[in-house]
PDB file of C-alpha atoms in Angstrom:
ATOM      1  CA  MET A   1       0.000   0.000   0.000  1.00 42.00           C
ATOM      2  CA  THR A   2       1.237   3.439  -0.838  1.00 55.00           C
ATOM      3  CA  GLY A   3       2.625   5.604   1.924  1.00 81.00           C
ATOM      4  CA  ASP A   4       0.648   8.636   0.720  1.00 93.00           C
ATOM      5  CA  PRO A   5      -1.964   9.350   3.434  1.00 96.00           C
ATOM      6  CA  GLN A   6      -4.464  10.824   0.983  1.00 96.00           C
ATOM      7  CA  ALA A   7      -4.156   7.826  -1.352  1.00 96.00           C
ATOM      8  CA  ARG A   8      -4.869   5.485   1.548  1.00 96.00           C
ATOM      9  CA  LEU A   9      -8.032   7.393   2.397  1.00 96.00           C
ATOM     10  CA  GLU A  10      -9.184   7.429  -1.205  1.00 96.00           C
ATOM     11  CA  ALA A  11      -8.568   3.670  -1.415  1.00 96.00           C
ATOM     12  CA  LEU A  12     -11.468   3.194   1.008  1.00 96.00           C
ATOM     13  CA  GLY A  13     -13.814   4.282  -1.756  1.00 97.00           C
ATOM     14  CA  PRO A  14     -16.541   6.936  -1.671  1.00 97.00           C
ATOM     15  CA  ILE A  15     -17.333   8.187   1.816  1.00 97.00           C
ATOM     16  CA  PRO A  16     -20.926   9.223   2.609  1.00 97.00           C
ATOM     17  CA  ALA A  17     -21.571  12.794   3.684  1.00 97.00           C
ATOM     18  CA  VAL A  18     -22.111  11.575   7.258  1.00 98.00           C
ATOM     19  CA  VAL A  19     -19.831   9.109   9.036  1.00 98.00           C
ATOM     20  CA  PRO A  20     -21.575   7.632  12.093  1.00 98.00           C
ATOM     21  CA  VAL A  21     -19.516   8.010  15.272  1.00 98.00           C
ATOM     22  CA  VAL A  22     -20.611   5.067  17.399  1.00 98.00           C
ATOM     23  CA  THR A  23     -20.108   4.340  21.087  1.00 97.00           C
ATOM     24  CA  ILE A  24     -20.814   0.664  21.753  1.00 96.00           C
ATOM     25  CA  SER A  25     -21.417  -0.546  25.281  1.00 93.00           C
ATOM     26  CA  ASP A  26     -21.698  -4.108  26.546  1.00 91.00           C
ATOM     27  CA  GLY A  27     -24.923  -5.706  25.398  1.00 89.00           C
ATOM     28  CA  VAL A  28     -25.266  -3.730  22.171  1.00 92.00           C
ATOM     29  CA  ASP A  29     -25.640  -5.942  19.088  1.00 96.00           C
ATOM     30  CA  ALA A  30     -22.850  -4.442  16.996  1.00 97.00           C
ATOM     31  CA  MET A  31     -23.643  -6.480  13.911  1.00 97.00           C
ATOM     32  CA  SER A  32     -27.323  -5.505  13.864  1.00 98.00           C
ATOM     33  CA  LEU A  33     -26.294  -1.887  14.346  1.00 98.00           C
ATOM     34  CA  ALA A  34     -23.838  -2.030  11.454  1.00 98.00           C
ATOM     35  CA  ARG A  35     -26.391  -3.671   9.183  1.00 98.00           C
ATOM     36  CA  ALA A  36     -29.005  -1.033  10.036  1.00 98.00           C
ATOM     37  CA  LEU A  37     -26.558   1.763   9.219  1.00 98.00           C
ATOM     38  CA  CYS A  38     -25.639   0.104   5.930  1.00 98.00           C
ATOM     39  CA  ARG A  39     -29.294  -0.389   4.970  1.00 98.00           C
ATOM     40  CA  GLY A  40     -29.777   3.320   5.599  1.00 98.00           C
ATOM     41  CA  GLY A  41     -26.883   4.170   3.271  1.00 98.00           C
ATOM     42  CA  LEU A  42     -24.059   4.814   5.775  1.00 98.00           C
ATOM     43  CA  ASP A  43     -21.526   2.043   5.235  1.00 98.00           C
ATOM     44  CA  VAL A  44     -18.463   3.824   6.695  1.00 98.00           C
ATOM     45  CA  ILE A  45     -18.674   3.406  10.478  1.00 98.00           C
ATOM     46  CA  GLU A  46     -16.373   4.816  13.156  1.00 98.00           C
ATOM     47  CA  VAL A  47     -16.477   2.848  16.421  1.00 98.00           C
ATOM     48  CA  VAL A  48     -14.816   4.894  19.147  1.00 98.00           C
ATOM     49  CA  LEU A  49     -12.393   3.205  21.520  1.00 98.00           C
ATOM     50  CA  ARG A  50     -14.048   4.592  24.636  1.00 96.00           C
ATOM     51  CA  THR A  51     -15.541   1.377  25.998  1.00 96.00           C
ATOM     52  CA  PRO A  52     -14.218  -2.127  26.727  1.00 96.00           C
ATOM     53  CA  ALA A  53     -16.629  -3.464  24.089  1.00 97.00           C
ATOM     54  CA  ALA A  54     -15.263  -1.374  21.216  1.00 98.00           C
ATOM     55  CA  LEU A  55     -12.479  -3.602  19.866  1.00 98.00           C
ATOM     56  CA  ARG A  56     -14.650  -6.714  19.963  1.00 97.00           C
ATOM     57  CA  ALA A  57     -17.390  -4.805  18.137  1.00 98.00           C
ATOM     58  CA  ILE A  58     -14.959  -3.758  15.399  1.00 98.00           C
ATOM     59  CA  GLU A  59     -13.751  -7.334  15.087  1.00 98.00           C
ATOM     60  CA  ARG A  60     -17.270  -8.739  14.720  1.00 97.00           C
ATOM     61  CA  ILE A  61     -18.386  -6.072  12.243  1.00 98.00           C
ATOM     62  CA  ALA A  62     -15.233  -6.541  10.148  1.00 98.00           C
ATOM     63  CA  ALA A  63     -15.691 -10.315  10.084  1.00 97.00           C
ATOM     64  CA  GLU A  64     -19.456 -10.638   9.731  1.00 97.00           C
ATOM     65  CA  VAL A  65     -20.777  -7.483   8.027  1.00 98.00           C
ATOM     66  CA  PRO A  66     -18.784  -7.329   4.784  1.00 96.00           C
ATOM     67  CA  GLU A  67     -20.856  -4.471   3.391  1.00 97.00           C
ATOM     68  CA  ALA A  68     -19.549  -2.194   6.178  1.00 98.00           C
ATOM     69  CA  ARG A  69     -16.238  -0.364   6.239  1.00 98.00           C
ATOM     70  CA  VAL A  70     -15.467  -0.132   9.929  1.00 98.00           C
ATOM     71  CA  GLY A  71     -12.746   1.911  11.585  1.00 98.00           C
ATOM     72  CA  ALA A  72     -11.539   2.804  15.049  1.00 98.00           C
ATOM     73  CA  GLY A  73     -12.047   6.286  16.457  1.00 98.00           C
ATOM     74  CA  THR A  74     -10.649   8.091  19.491  1.00 98.00           C
ATOM     75  CA  VAL A  75      -7.340   6.312  18.911  1.00 98.00           C
ATOM     76  CA  THR A  76      -4.955   7.890  21.416  1.00 98.00           C
ATOM     77  CA  SER A  77      -1.918   5.587  21.648  1.00 98.00           C
ATOM     78  CA  PRO A  78       0.342   3.439  19.451  1.00 98.00           C
ATOM     79  CA  GLU A  79      -0.947   0.424  21.372  1.00 98.00           C
ATOM     80  CA  GLN A  80      -4.500   1.205  20.308  1.00 98.00           C
ATOM     81  CA  VAL A  81      -3.299   1.580  16.717  1.00 98.00           C
ATOM     82  CA  SER A  82      -1.912  -1.962  16.844  1.00 98.00           C
ATOM     83  CA  ALA A  83      -5.021  -3.343  18.516  1.00 98.00           C
ATOM     84  CA  ALA A  84      -7.351  -1.718  15.990  1.00 98.00           C
ATOM     85  CA  ARG A  85      -5.361  -3.087  13.078  1.00 98.00           C
ATOM     86  CA  ARG A  86      -5.298  -6.539  14.648  1.00 98.00           C
ATOM     87  CA  VAL A  87      -9.095  -6.751  14.922  1.00 98.00           C
ATOM     88  CA  GLY A  88      -9.699  -5.655  11.338  1.00 98.00           C
ATOM     89  CA  ALA A  89     -10.245  -1.895  11.382  1.00 98.00           C
ATOM     90  CA  THR A  90      -9.840  -0.402   7.924  1.00 98.00           C
ATOM     91  CA  PHE A  91      -9.173   3.160   9.077  1.00 98.00           C
ATOM     92  CA  LEU A  92      -8.112   5.125  12.153  1.00 98.00           C
ATOM     93  CA  VAL A  93      -9.472   8.417  13.459  1.00 98.00           C
ATOM     94  CA  LEU A  94      -7.300  10.338  15.915  1.00 98.00           C
ATOM     95  CA  PRO A  95      -8.633  13.047  18.273  1.00 98.00           C
ATOM     96  CA  GLY A  96      -5.317  14.910  18.050  1.00 97.00           C
ATOM     97  CA  SER A  97      -2.008  14.678  16.228  1.00 97.00           C
ATOM     98  CA  PRO A  98       0.985  14.143  18.563  1.00 97.00           C
ATOM     99  CA  GLY A  99       4.007  13.002  16.573  1.00 96.00           C
ATOM    100  CA  ARG A 100       4.438   9.542  18.080  1.00 97.00           C
ATOM    101  CA  LEU A 101       0.788   8.673  17.552  1.00 98.00           C
ATOM    102  CA  VAL A 102       0.781   9.924  13.961  1.00 97.00           C
ATOM    103  CA  ASP A 103       3.947   7.912  13.269  1.00 97.00           C
ATOM    104  CA  ALA A 104       2.340   4.738  14.591  1.00 97.00           C
ATOM    105  CA  ALA A 105      -0.842   5.350  12.629  1.00 98.00           C
ATOM    106  CA  LEU A 106       1.077   5.865   9.399  1.00 97.00           C
ATOM    107  CA  ASP A 107       3.203   2.785  10.074  1.00 97.00           C
ATOM    108  CA  SER A 108       0.033   0.690  10.426  1.00 97.00           C
ATOM    109  CA  GLY A 109      -0.644   0.904   6.709  1.00 96.00           C
ATOM    110  CA  LEU A 110      -4.259   1.897   7.369  1.00 98.00           C
ATOM    111  CA  ALA A 111      -6.077   5.013   6.235  1.00 98.00           C
ATOM    112  CA  VAL A 112      -5.695   7.711   8.875  1.00 98.00           C
ATOM    113  CA  LEU A 113      -7.747  10.786   9.736  1.00 98.00           C
ATOM    114  CA  PRO A 114      -5.732  12.827  12.261  1.00 98.00           C
ATOM    115  CA  ALA A 115      -7.369  15.737  14.041  1.00 98.00           C
ATOM    116  CA  ALA A 116      -6.479  19.415  14.031  1.00 98.00           C
ATOM    117  CA  SER A 117      -8.157  22.405  15.617  1.00 98.00           C
ATOM    118  CA  THR A 118      -5.604  25.168  14.894  1.00 98.00           C
ATOM    119  CA  VAL A 119      -3.995  26.485  11.744  1.00 98.00           C
ATOM    120  CA  THR A 120      -0.558  25.398  12.971  1.00 98.00           C
ATOM    121  CA  GLU A 121      -1.765  21.821  13.498  1.00 98.00           C
ATOM    122  CA  MET A 122      -3.381  21.840  10.074  1.00 98.00           C
ATOM    123  CA  MET A 123      -0.190  23.056   8.393  1.00 98.00           C
ATOM    124  CA  THR A 124       1.955  20.570  10.320  1.00 97.00           C
ATOM    125  CA  LEU A 125      -0.172  17.664   9.159  1.00 98.00           C
ATOM    126  CA  ALA A 126      -0.154  19.009   5.607  1.00 97.00           C
ATOM    127  CA  GLU A 127       3.648  18.903   5.714  1.00 96.00           C
ATOM    128  CA  ARG A 128       3.366  15.179   6.437  1.00 96.00           C
ATOM    129  CA  GLY A 129       1.212  14.588   3.373  1.00 96.00           C
ATOM    130  CA  PHE A 130      -2.259  14.694   4.877  1.00 98.00           C
ATOM    131  CA  ARG A 131      -4.912  16.427   2.812  1.00 98.00           C
ATOM    132  CA  THR A 132      -8.033  15.374   4.716  1.00 98.00           C
ATOM    133  CA  LEU A 133      -8.193  16.033   8.452  1.00 98.00           C
ATOM    134  CA  LYS A 134     -10.631  15.597  11.284  1.00 98.00           C
ATOM    135  CA  PHE A 135     -11.647  18.992  12.675  1.00 98.00           C
ATOM    136  CA  PHE A 136     -12.244  18.444  16.382  1.00 98.00           C
ATOM    137  CA  PRO A 137     -13.907  19.540  18.613  1.00 98.00           C
ATOM    138  CA  ALA A 138     -15.649  21.416  15.829  1.00 98.00           C
ATOM    139  CA  GLU A 139     -18.296  23.516  17.558  1.00 98.00           C
ATOM    140  CA  ALA A 140     -16.123  24.285  20.578  1.00 97.00           C
ATOM    141  CA  VAL A 141     -13.241  25.755  18.555  1.00 97.00           C
ATOM    142  CA  GLY A 142     -15.031  27.908  16.002  1.00 97.00           C
ATOM    143  CA  GLY A 143     -17.128  25.581  13.875  1.00 98.00           C
ATOM    144  CA  VAL A 144     -18.299  26.753  10.468  1.00 98.00           C
ATOM    145  CA  ARG A 145     -16.746  30.207  10.862  1.00 98.00           C
ATOM    146  CA  LEU A 146     -13.260  28.815  11.487  1.00 98.00           C
ATOM    147  CA  LEU A 147     -13.379  26.352   8.599  1.00 98.00           C
ATOM    148  CA  SER A 148     -14.663  29.085   6.301  1.00 98.00           C
ATOM    149  CA  ALA A 149     -11.794  31.335   7.368  1.00 98.00           C
ATOM    150  CA  VAL A 150      -9.053  28.746   6.694  1.00 98.00           C
ATOM    151  CA  GLY A 151     -10.387  27.832   3.269  1.00 97.00           C
ATOM    152  CA  ALA A 152      -8.494  30.584   1.429  1.00 97.00           C
ATOM    153  CA  PRO A 153      -5.050  30.264   3.092  1.00 97.00           C
ATOM    154  CA  LEU A 154      -5.189  26.435   3.133  1.00 98.00           C
ATOM    155  CA  PRO A 155      -6.947  25.600  -0.140  1.00 97.00           C
ATOM    156  CA  GLY A 156      -5.492  22.094  -0.397  1.00 96.00           C
ATOM    157  CA  LEU A 157      -7.019  20.804   2.827  1.00 98.00           C
ATOM    158  CA  ARG A 158     -10.364  19.140   3.434  1.00 98.00           C
ATOM    159  CA  PHE A 159     -11.986  18.546   6.805  1.00 98.00           C
ATOM    160  CA  CYS A 160     -14.335  16.183   8.587  1.00 98.00           C
ATOM    161  CA  PRO A 161     -15.885  18.254  11.392  1.00 98.00           C
ATOM    162  CA  THR A 162     -16.760  16.214  14.485  1.00 98.00           C
ATOM    163  CA  GLY A 163     -17.836  17.298  17.940  1.00 97.00           C
ATOM    164  CA  GLY A 164     -21.108  19.136  18.302  1.00 97.00           C
ATOM    165  CA  VAL A 165     -22.166  18.343  14.737  1.00 98.00           C
ATOM    166  CA  SER A 166     -25.844  17.450  14.608  1.00 97.00           C
ATOM    167  CA  VAL A 167     -28.782  17.144  12.278  1.00 95.00           C
ATOM    168  CA  ALA A 168     -29.405  20.840  12.972  1.00 96.00           C
ATOM    169  CA  ASN A 169     -26.043  22.097  11.687  1.00 97.00           C
ATOM    170  CA  ALA A 170     -24.689  19.347   9.433  1.00 98.00           C
ATOM    171  CA  ARG A 171     -25.905  21.133   6.302  1.00 97.00           C
ATOM    172  CA  ASP A 172     -24.064  24.305   7.339  1.00 98.00           C
ATOM    173  CA  TYR A 173     -20.789  22.388   7.458  1.00 98.00           C
ATOM    174  CA  LEU A 174     -21.436  20.436   4.261  1.00 98.00           C
ATOM    175  CA  ALA A 175     -22.151  23.686   2.420  1.00 98.00           C
ATOM    176  CA  LEU A 176     -18.474  24.642   2.843  1.00 98.00           C
ATOM    177  CA  PRO A 177     -16.260  23.725  -0.130  1.00 97.00           C
ATOM    178  CA  ASN A 178     -13.598  22.250   2.176  1.00 98.00           C
ATOM    179  CA  VAL A 179     -15.963  19.832   3.956  1.00 98.00           C
ATOM    180  CA  PRO A 180     -16.640  16.587   2.034  1.00 98.00           C
ATOM    181  CA  PHE A 181     -18.184  14.771   5.016  1.00 98.00           C
ATOM    182  CA  VAL A 182     -18.942  15.179   8.717  1.00 98.00           C
ATOM    183  CA  GLY A 183     -18.816  12.861  11.706  1.00 98.00           C
ATOM    184  CA  GLY A 184     -21.927  12.557  13.809  1.00 95.00           C
ATOM    185  CA  SER A 185     -23.275  10.486  16.657  1.00 96.00           C
ATOM    186  CA  TRP A 186     -26.890  11.581  16.239  1.00 97.00           C
ATOM    187  CA  VAL A 187     -27.634   8.677  13.879  1.00 97.00           C
ATOM    188  CA  CYS A 188     -26.865   6.213  16.698  1.00 97.00           C
ATOM    189  CA  PRO A 189     -28.648   7.557  19.794  1.00 96.00           C
ATOM    190  CA  GLY A 190     -27.850   5.697  22.974  1.00 94.00           C
ATOM    191  CA  ASP A 191     -31.431   4.722  23.767  1.00 96.00           C
ATOM    192  CA  ALA A 192     -31.924   3.207  20.294  1.00 97.00           C
ATOM    193  CA  LEU A 193     -28.769   1.134  20.693  1.00 96.00           C
ATOM    194  CA  ARG A 194     -29.760   0.035  24.180  1.00 94.00           C
ATOM    195  CA  ASP A 195     -33.275  -0.931  23.056  1.00 96.00           C
ATOM    196  CA  GLY A 196     -32.166  -2.552  19.797  1.00 96.00           C
ATOM    197  CA  ASP A 197     -34.366  -0.180  17.817  1.00 98.00           C
ATOM    198  CA  TRP A 198     -32.678  -0.843  14.483  1.00 98.00           C
ATOM    199  CA  ALA A 199     -35.592   0.531  12.466  1.00 98.00           C
ATOM    200  CA  ARG A 200     -35.009   3.912  14.092  1.00 98.00           C
ATOM    201  CA  VAL A 201     -31.263   3.726  13.428  1.00 98.00           C
ATOM    202  CA  GLU A 202     -31.922   2.819   9.801  1.00 98.00           C
ATOM    203  CA  ALA A 203     -34.331   5.739   9.407  1.00 98.00           C
ATOM    204  CA  LEU A 204     -31.864   8.200  10.936  1.00 98.00           C
ATOM    205  CA  ALA A 205     -29.110   6.829   8.696  1.00 98.00           C
ATOM    206  CA  ALA A 206     -31.283   7.201   5.598  1.00 98.00           C
ATOM    207  CA  GLU A 207     -32.049  10.803   6.528  1.00 97.00           C
ATOM    208  CA  ALA A 208     -28.331  11.487   6.997  1.00 97.00           C
ATOM    209  CA  ALA A 209     -27.422   9.694   3.772  1.00 97.00           C
ATOM    210  CA  SER A 210     -29.690  12.080   1.858  1.00 96.00           C
ATOM    211  CA  LEU A 211     -27.310  14.942   2.700  1.00 96.00           C
ATOM    212  CA  SER A 212     -24.572  15.829   0.288  1.00 95.00           C
ATOM    213  CA  PRO A 213     -21.576  18.178   0.191  1.00 94.00           C
ATOM    214  CA  GLY A 214     -22.022  21.570  -1.373  1.00 86.00           C
ATOM    215  CA  THR A 215     -25.693  21.934  -0.529  1.00 70.00           C
TER     216      THR A 215
END
């Protein structure tokens, strides 16, 4: 696989305008969740490594839901990079971009979406070959206004805003020319996951999948 970070991301194939950011607790049927998201049109799924159940969920989705492209989010250490790769994650999403973590993520051979919230972080990652970055925590650090402001001085960069992005403001982000997709947890509400309400998840995913960049 090429060492070019952007080429790795593009090798995943087309990414929907909304990437579900999923927190899976014990007892949640990860496979049914993944299938519901895919039926709704969201087949790129970020499972965050914030619970003990996360790695097992990634492993089961990767092995048993072939229509899904599942990755690990909130990856904060080289050890988590290795663990995510071992269980079959196809991409990594980092909440920040410390050098040692970025090195490990690049060495994994997987597609990587490192996060930036300042212009200096954005430019530093661009120097390393990244062209698509996670923008986190989006709403807390300036949201749409900040991304609009950096568009002219950093025309080669694209962003996936995450953190405070919701059904209410997703269109505002996607209307920006430097935002091809957003990350959102609203398509996987905790009560729906707890209750196994996959019809609701599918409906929320279908609504999100109807969004598109530039509109």
